[in-house]
PDB file of C-alpha atoms in Angstrom:
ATOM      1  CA  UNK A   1       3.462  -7.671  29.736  1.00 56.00           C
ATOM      2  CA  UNK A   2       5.587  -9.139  27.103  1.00 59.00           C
ATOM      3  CA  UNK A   3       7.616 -12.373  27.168  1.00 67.00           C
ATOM      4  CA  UNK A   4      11.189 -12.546  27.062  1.00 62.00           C
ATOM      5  CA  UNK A   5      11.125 -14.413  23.871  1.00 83.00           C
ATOM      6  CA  UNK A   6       8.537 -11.471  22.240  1.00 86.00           C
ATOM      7  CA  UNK A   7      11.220  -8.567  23.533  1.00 89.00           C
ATOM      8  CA  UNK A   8      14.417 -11.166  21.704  1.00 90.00           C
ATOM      9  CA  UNK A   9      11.915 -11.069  18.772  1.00 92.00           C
ATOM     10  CA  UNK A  10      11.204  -6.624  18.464  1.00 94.00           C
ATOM     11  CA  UNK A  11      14.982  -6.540  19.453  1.00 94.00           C
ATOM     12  CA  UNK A  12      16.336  -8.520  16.468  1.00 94.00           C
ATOM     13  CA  UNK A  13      13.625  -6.758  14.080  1.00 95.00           C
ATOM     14  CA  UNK A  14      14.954  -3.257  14.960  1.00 96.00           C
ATOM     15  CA  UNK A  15      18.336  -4.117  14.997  1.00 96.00           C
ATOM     16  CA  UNK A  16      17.451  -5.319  11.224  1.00 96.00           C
ATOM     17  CA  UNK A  17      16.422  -1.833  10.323  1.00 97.00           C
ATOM     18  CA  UNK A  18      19.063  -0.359  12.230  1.00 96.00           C
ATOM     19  CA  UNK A  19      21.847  -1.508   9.842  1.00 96.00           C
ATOM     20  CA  UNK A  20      20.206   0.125   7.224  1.00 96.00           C
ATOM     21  CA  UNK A  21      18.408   2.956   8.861  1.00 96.00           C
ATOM     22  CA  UNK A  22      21.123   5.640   7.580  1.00 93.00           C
ATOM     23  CA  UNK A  23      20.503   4.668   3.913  1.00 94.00           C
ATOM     24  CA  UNK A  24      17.068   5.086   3.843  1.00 93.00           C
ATOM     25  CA  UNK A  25      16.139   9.038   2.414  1.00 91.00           C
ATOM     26  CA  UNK A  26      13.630   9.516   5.094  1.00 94.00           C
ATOM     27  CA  UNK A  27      12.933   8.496   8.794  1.00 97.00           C
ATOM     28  CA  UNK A  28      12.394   5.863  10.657  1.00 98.00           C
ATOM     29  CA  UNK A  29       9.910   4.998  13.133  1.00 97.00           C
ATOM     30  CA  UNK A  30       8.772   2.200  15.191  1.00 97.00           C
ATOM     31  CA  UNK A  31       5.856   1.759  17.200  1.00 95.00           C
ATOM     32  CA  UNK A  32       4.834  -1.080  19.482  1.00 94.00           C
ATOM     33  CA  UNK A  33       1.083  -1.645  19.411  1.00 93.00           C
ATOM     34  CA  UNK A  34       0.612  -3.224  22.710  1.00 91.00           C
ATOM     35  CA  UNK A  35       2.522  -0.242  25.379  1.00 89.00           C
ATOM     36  CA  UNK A  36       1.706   2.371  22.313  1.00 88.00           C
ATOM     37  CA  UNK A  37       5.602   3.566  22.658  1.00 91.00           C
ATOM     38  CA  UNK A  38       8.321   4.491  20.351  1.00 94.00           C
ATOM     39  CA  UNK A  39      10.781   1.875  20.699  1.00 95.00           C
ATOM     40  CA  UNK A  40      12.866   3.092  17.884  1.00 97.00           C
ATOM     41  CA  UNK A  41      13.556   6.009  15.778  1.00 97.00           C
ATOM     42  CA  UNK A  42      16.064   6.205  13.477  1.00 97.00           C
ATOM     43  CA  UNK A  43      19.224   8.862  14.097  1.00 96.00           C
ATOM     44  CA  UNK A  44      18.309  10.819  11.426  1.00 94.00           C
ATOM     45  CA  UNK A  45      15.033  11.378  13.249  1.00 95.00           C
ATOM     46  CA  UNK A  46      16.297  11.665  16.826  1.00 95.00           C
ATOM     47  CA  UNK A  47      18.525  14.758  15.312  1.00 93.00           C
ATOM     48  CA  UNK A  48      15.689  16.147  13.837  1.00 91.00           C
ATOM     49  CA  UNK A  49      13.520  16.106  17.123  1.00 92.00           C
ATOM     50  CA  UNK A  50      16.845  17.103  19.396  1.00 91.00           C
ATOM     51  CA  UNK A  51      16.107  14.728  21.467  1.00 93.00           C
ATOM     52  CA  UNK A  52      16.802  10.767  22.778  1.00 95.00           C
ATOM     53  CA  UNK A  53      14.988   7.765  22.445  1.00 95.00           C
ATOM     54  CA  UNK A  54      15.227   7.597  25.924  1.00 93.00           C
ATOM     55  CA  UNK A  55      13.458  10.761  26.229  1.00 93.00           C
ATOM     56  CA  UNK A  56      10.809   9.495  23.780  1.00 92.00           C
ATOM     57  CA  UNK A  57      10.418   6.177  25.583  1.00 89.00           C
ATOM     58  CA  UNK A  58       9.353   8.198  28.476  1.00 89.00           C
ATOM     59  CA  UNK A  59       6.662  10.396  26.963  1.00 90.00           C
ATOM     60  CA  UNK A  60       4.655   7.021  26.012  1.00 84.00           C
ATOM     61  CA  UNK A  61       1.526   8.387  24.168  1.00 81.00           C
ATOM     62  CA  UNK A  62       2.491  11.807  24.543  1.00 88.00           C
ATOM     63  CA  UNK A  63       4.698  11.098  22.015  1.00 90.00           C
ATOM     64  CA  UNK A  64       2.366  12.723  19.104  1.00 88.00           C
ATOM     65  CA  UNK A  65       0.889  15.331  20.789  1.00 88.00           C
ATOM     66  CA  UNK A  66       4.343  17.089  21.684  1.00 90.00           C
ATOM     67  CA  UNK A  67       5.388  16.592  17.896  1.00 92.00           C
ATOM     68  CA  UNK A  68       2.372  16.291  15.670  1.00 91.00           C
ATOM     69  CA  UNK A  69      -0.357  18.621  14.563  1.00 86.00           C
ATOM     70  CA  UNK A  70      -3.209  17.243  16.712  1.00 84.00           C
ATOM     71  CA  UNK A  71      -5.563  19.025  14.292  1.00 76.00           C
ATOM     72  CA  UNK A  72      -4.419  17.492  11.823  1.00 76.00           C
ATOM     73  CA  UNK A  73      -3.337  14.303  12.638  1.00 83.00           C
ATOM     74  CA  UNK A  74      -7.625  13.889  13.232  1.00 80.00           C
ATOM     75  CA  UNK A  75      -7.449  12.798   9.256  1.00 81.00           C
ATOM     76  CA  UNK A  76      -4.530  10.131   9.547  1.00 90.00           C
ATOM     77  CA  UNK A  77      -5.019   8.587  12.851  1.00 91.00           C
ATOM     78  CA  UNK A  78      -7.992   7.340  12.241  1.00 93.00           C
ATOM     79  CA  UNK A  79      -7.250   5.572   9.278  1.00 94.00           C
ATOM     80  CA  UNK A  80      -4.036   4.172  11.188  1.00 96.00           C
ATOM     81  CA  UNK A  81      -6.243   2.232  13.327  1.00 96.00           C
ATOM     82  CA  UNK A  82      -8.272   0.769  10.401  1.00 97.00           C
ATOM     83  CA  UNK A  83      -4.738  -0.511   8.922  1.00 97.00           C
ATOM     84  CA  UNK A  84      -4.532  -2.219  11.884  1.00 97.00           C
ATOM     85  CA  UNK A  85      -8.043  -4.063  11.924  1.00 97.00           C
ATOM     86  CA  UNK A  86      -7.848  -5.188   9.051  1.00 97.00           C
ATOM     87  CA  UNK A  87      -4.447  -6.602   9.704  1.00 97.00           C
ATOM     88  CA  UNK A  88      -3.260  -7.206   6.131  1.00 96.00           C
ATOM     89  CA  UNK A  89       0.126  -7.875   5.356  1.00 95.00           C
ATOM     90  CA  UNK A  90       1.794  -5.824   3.329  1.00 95.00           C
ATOM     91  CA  UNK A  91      -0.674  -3.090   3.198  1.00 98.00           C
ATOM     92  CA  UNK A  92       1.066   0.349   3.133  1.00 97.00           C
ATOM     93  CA  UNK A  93      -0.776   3.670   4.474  1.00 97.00           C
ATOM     94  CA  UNK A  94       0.131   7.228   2.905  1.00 94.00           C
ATOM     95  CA  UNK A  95      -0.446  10.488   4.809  1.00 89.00           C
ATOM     96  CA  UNK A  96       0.840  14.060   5.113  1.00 86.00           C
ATOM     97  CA  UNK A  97       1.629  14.746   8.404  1.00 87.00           C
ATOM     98  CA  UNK A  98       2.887  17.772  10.100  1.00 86.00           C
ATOM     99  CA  UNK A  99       6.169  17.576  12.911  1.00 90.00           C
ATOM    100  CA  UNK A 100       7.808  20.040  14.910  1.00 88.00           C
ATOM    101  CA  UNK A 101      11.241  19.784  14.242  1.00 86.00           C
ATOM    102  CA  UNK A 102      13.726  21.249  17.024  1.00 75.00           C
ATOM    103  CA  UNK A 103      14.939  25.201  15.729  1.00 63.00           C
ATOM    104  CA  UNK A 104      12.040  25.238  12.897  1.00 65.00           C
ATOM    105  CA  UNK A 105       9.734  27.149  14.450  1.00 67.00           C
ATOM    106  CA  UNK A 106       7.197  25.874  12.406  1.00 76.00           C
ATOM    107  CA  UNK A 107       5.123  23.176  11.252  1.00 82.00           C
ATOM    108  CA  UNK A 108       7.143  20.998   8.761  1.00 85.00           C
ATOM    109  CA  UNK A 109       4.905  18.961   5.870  1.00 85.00           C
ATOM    110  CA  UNK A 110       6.217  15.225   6.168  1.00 89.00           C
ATOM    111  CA  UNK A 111       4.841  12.367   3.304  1.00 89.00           C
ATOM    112  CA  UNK A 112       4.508   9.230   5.406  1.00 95.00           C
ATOM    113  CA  UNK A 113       4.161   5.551   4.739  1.00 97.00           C
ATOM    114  CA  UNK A 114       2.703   2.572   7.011  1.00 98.00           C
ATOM    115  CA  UNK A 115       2.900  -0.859   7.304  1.00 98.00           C
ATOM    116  CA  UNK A 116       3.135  -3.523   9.966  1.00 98.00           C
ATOM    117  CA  UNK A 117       6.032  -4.758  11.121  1.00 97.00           C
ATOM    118  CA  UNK A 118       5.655  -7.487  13.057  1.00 96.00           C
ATOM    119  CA  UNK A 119       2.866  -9.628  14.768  1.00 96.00           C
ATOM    120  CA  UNK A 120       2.442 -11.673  17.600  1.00 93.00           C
ATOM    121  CA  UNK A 121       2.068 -15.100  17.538  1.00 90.00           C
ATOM    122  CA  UNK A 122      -1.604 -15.123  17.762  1.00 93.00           C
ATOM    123  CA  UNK A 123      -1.622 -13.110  14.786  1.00 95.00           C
ATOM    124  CA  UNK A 124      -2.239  -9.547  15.816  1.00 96.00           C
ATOM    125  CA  UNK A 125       0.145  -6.541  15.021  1.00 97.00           C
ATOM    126  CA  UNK A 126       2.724  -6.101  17.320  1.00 96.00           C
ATOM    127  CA  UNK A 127       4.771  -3.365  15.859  1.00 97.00           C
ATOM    128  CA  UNK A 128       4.674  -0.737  12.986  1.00 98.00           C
ATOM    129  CA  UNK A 129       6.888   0.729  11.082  1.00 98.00           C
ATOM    130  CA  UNK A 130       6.588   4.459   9.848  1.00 98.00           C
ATOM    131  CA  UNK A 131       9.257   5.860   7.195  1.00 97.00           C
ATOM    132  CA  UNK A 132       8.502   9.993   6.934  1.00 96.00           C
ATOM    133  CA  UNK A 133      10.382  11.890   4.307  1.00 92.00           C
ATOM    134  CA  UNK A 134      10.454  16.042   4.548  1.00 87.00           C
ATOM    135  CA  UNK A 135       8.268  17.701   1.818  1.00 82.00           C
ATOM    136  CA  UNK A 136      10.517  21.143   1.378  1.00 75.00           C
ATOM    137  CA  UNK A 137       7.968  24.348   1.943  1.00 67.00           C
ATOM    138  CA  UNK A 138       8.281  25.400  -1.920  1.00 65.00           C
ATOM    139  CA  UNK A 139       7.430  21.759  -3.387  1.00 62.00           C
ATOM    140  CA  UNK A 140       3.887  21.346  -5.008  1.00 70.00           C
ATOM    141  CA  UNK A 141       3.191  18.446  -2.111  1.00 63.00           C
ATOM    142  CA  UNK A 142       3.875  20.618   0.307  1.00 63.00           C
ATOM    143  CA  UNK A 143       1.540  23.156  -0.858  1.00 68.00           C
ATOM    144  CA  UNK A 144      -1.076  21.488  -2.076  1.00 71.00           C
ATOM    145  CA  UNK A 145      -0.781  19.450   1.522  1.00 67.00           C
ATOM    146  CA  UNK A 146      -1.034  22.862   3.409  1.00 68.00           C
ATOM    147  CA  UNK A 147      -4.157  23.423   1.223  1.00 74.00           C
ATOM    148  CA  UNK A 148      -5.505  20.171   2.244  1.00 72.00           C
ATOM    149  CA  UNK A 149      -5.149  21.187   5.808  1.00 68.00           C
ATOM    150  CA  UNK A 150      -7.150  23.899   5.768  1.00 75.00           C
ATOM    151  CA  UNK A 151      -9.946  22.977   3.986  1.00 78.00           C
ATOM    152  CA  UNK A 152     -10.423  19.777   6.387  1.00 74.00           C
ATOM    153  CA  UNK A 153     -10.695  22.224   8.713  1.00 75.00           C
ATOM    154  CA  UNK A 154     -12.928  24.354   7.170  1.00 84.00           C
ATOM    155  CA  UNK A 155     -14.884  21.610   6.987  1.00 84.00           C
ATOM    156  CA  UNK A 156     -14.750  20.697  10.592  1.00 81.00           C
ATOM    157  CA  UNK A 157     -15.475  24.192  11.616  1.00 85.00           C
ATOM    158  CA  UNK A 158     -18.839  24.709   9.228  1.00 89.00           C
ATOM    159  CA  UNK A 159     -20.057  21.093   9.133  1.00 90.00           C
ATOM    160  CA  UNK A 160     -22.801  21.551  11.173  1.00 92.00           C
ATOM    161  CA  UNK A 161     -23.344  25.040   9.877  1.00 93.00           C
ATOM    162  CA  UNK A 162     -23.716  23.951   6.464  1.00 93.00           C
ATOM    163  CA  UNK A 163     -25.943  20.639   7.346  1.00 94.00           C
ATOM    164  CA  UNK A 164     -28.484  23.239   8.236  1.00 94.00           C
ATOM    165  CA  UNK A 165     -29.146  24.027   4.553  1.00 94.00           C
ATOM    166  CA  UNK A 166     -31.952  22.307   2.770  1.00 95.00           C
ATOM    167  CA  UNK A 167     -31.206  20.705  -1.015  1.00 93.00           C
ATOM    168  CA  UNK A 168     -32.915  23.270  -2.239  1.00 95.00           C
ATOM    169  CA  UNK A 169     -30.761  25.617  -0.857  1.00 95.00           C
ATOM    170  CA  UNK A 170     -27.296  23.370  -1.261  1.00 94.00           C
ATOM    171  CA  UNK A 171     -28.346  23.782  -5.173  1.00 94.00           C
ATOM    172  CA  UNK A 172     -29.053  27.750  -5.293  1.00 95.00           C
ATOM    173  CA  UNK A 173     -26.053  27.847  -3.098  1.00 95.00           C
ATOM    174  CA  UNK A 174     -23.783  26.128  -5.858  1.00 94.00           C
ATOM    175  CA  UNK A 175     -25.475  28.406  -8.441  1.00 94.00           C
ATOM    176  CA  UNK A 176     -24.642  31.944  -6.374  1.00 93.00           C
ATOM    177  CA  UNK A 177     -20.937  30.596  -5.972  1.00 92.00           C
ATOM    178  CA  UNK A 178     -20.793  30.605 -10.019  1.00 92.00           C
ATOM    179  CA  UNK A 179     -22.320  34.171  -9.631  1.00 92.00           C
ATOM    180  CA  UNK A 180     -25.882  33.375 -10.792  1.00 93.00           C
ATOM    181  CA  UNK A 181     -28.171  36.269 -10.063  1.00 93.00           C
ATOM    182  CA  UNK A 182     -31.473  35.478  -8.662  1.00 93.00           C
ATOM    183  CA  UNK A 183     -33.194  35.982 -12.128  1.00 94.00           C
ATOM    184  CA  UNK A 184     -31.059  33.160 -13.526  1.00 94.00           C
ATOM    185  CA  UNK A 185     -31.943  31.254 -10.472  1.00 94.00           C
ATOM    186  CA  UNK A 186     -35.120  31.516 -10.640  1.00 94.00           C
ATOM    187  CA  UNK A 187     -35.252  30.792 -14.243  1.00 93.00           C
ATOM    188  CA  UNK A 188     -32.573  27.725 -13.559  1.00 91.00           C
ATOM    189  CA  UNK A 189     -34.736  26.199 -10.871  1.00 92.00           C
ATOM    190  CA  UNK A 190     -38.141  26.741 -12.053  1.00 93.00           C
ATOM    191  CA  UNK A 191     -39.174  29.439  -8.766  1.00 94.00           C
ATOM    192  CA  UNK A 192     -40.398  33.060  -8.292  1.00 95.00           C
ATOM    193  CA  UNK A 193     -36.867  35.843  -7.974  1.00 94.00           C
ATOM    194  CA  UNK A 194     -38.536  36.345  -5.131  1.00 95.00           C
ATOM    195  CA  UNK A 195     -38.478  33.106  -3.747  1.00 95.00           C
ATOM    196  CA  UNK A 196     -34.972  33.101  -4.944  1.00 94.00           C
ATOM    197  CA  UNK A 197     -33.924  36.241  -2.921  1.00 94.00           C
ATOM    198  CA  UNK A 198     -35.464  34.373   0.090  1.00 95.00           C
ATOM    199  CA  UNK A 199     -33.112  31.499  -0.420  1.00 94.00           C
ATOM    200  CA  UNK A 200     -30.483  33.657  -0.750  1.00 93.00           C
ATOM    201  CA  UNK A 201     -30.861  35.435   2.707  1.00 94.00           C
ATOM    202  CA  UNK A 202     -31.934  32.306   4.611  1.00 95.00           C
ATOM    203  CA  UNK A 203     -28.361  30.574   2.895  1.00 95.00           C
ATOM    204  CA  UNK A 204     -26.528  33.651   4.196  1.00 94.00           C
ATOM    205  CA  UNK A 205     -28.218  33.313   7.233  1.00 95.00           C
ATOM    206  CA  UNK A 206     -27.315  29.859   8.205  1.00 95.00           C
ATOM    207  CA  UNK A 207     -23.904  29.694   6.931  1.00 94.00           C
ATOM    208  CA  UNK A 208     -23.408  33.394   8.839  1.00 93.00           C
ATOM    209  CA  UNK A 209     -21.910  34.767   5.766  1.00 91.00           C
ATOM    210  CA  UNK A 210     -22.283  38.486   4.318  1.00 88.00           C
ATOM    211  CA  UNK A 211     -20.243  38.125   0.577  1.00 90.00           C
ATOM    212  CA  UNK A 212     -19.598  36.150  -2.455  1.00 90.00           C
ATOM    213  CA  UNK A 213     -16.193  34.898  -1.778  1.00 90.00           C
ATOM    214  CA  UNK A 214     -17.462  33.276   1.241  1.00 90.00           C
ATOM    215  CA  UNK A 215     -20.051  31.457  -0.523  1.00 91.00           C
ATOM    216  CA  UNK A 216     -17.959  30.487  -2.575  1.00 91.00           C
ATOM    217  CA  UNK A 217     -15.692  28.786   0.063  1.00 89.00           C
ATOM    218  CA  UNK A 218     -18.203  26.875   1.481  1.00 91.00           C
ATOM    219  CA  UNK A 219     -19.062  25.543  -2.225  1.00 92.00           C
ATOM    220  CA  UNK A 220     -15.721  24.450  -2.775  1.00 89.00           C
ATOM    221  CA  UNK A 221     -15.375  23.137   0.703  1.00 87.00           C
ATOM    222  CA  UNK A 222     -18.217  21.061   0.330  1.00 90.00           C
ATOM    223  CA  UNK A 223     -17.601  19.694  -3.286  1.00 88.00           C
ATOM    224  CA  UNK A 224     -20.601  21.685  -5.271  1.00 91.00           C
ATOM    225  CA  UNK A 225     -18.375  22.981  -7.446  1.00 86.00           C
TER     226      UNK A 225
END
């Protein structure tokens, strides 16, 4: 529970950013670390949302999931809660993060920045401050950001999939996605075509992949080439 002094002390900080909340090109968000609410938003956001900070006080942690791409937000939060151990000041996060925005229909791309606000006396972070600025659905960040999305998700789906594969078979994999034949496989990595055909099916196999473009996928997904 917090003191009276500590609620005087997030009360004067927001009303800081409140006086200037309207000029900043983005919006504004405030989280306190300790009951894990909102306890501010700018009005720019609160339009966005269609909805009160009342409203948002009440859904405590529900807050994200009713707003935020859970899938997605399996990158940033992550890395949220490392910006808080290490508790450095002035240390600002960047993410892309995705919000549903009240008559969208849709997913909208958001660039984000973090940084803590304010700490408690003993040091820890008390509050944090978020500023998220639209990404329209045409700009480059937005679509390389969409990108982004779905390969970490490719790679969440076939991670285990593709751990199956042996080095042996992460290398002749890389060399089919540059459309190697086994021949030049075999020649490449010093083995019998036939050995190389094996490789091939057993790759297939694993992965549970019929064609080239999807070996191809997974070798882009997983950085071999």
């Amino acid at each position: 529970m917090q003191s009276i002094s500590q609620e005087k002390v997030i009360a004067h900080k927001i009303s800081e950013i409140d006086r200037i909340a309207e000029d900043i090109p983005g919006v504004i968000i405030i989280h306190n670390i300790e009951t894990t609410e909102v306890v501010y938003m700018s009005p720019r956001g609160l339009r966005l949302l269609g909805t009160t900070m009342e409203e948002l006080k009440s859904l405590g942690a529900d807050y994200h999931k009713k707003y935020f791409n859970q899938l997605e937000s399996e990158e940033y939060v992550p890395k949220i809660f490392g910006l808080l151990e290490r508790n450095i000041k002035g240390e600002v996060l960047t993410f892309f993060q995705q919000v549903n925005l009240i008559g969208e229909g849709c997913w909208k791309w958001h660039s984000s920045a973090v940084k803590i606000l304010l700490w408690n006396e003993d040091g820890s972070p008390l509050l944090i401050i978020t500023v998220a600025t639209p990404l329209e659905p045409t700009d480059n960040l937005s679509i390389k950001a969409d990108r982004l999305l779905k390969e970490n998700e490719f790679l969440r789906k076939n991670q285990q999939r593709f751990n199956l594969l042996t080095r042996q078979e992460r290398r002749i994999l890389e060399q089919l996605a540059r459309g190697r034949s086994s021949s030049e496989i075999a020649n490449e990595l010093y083995i019998s075509v036939h050995t190389a055909d094996t490789h091939r099916r057993n790759i297939k196999r694993k992965l549970q992949i019929t064609n080239l473009p999807d070996l191809i996928e997974y070798a882009k997904a997983f950085n071999l080439i």
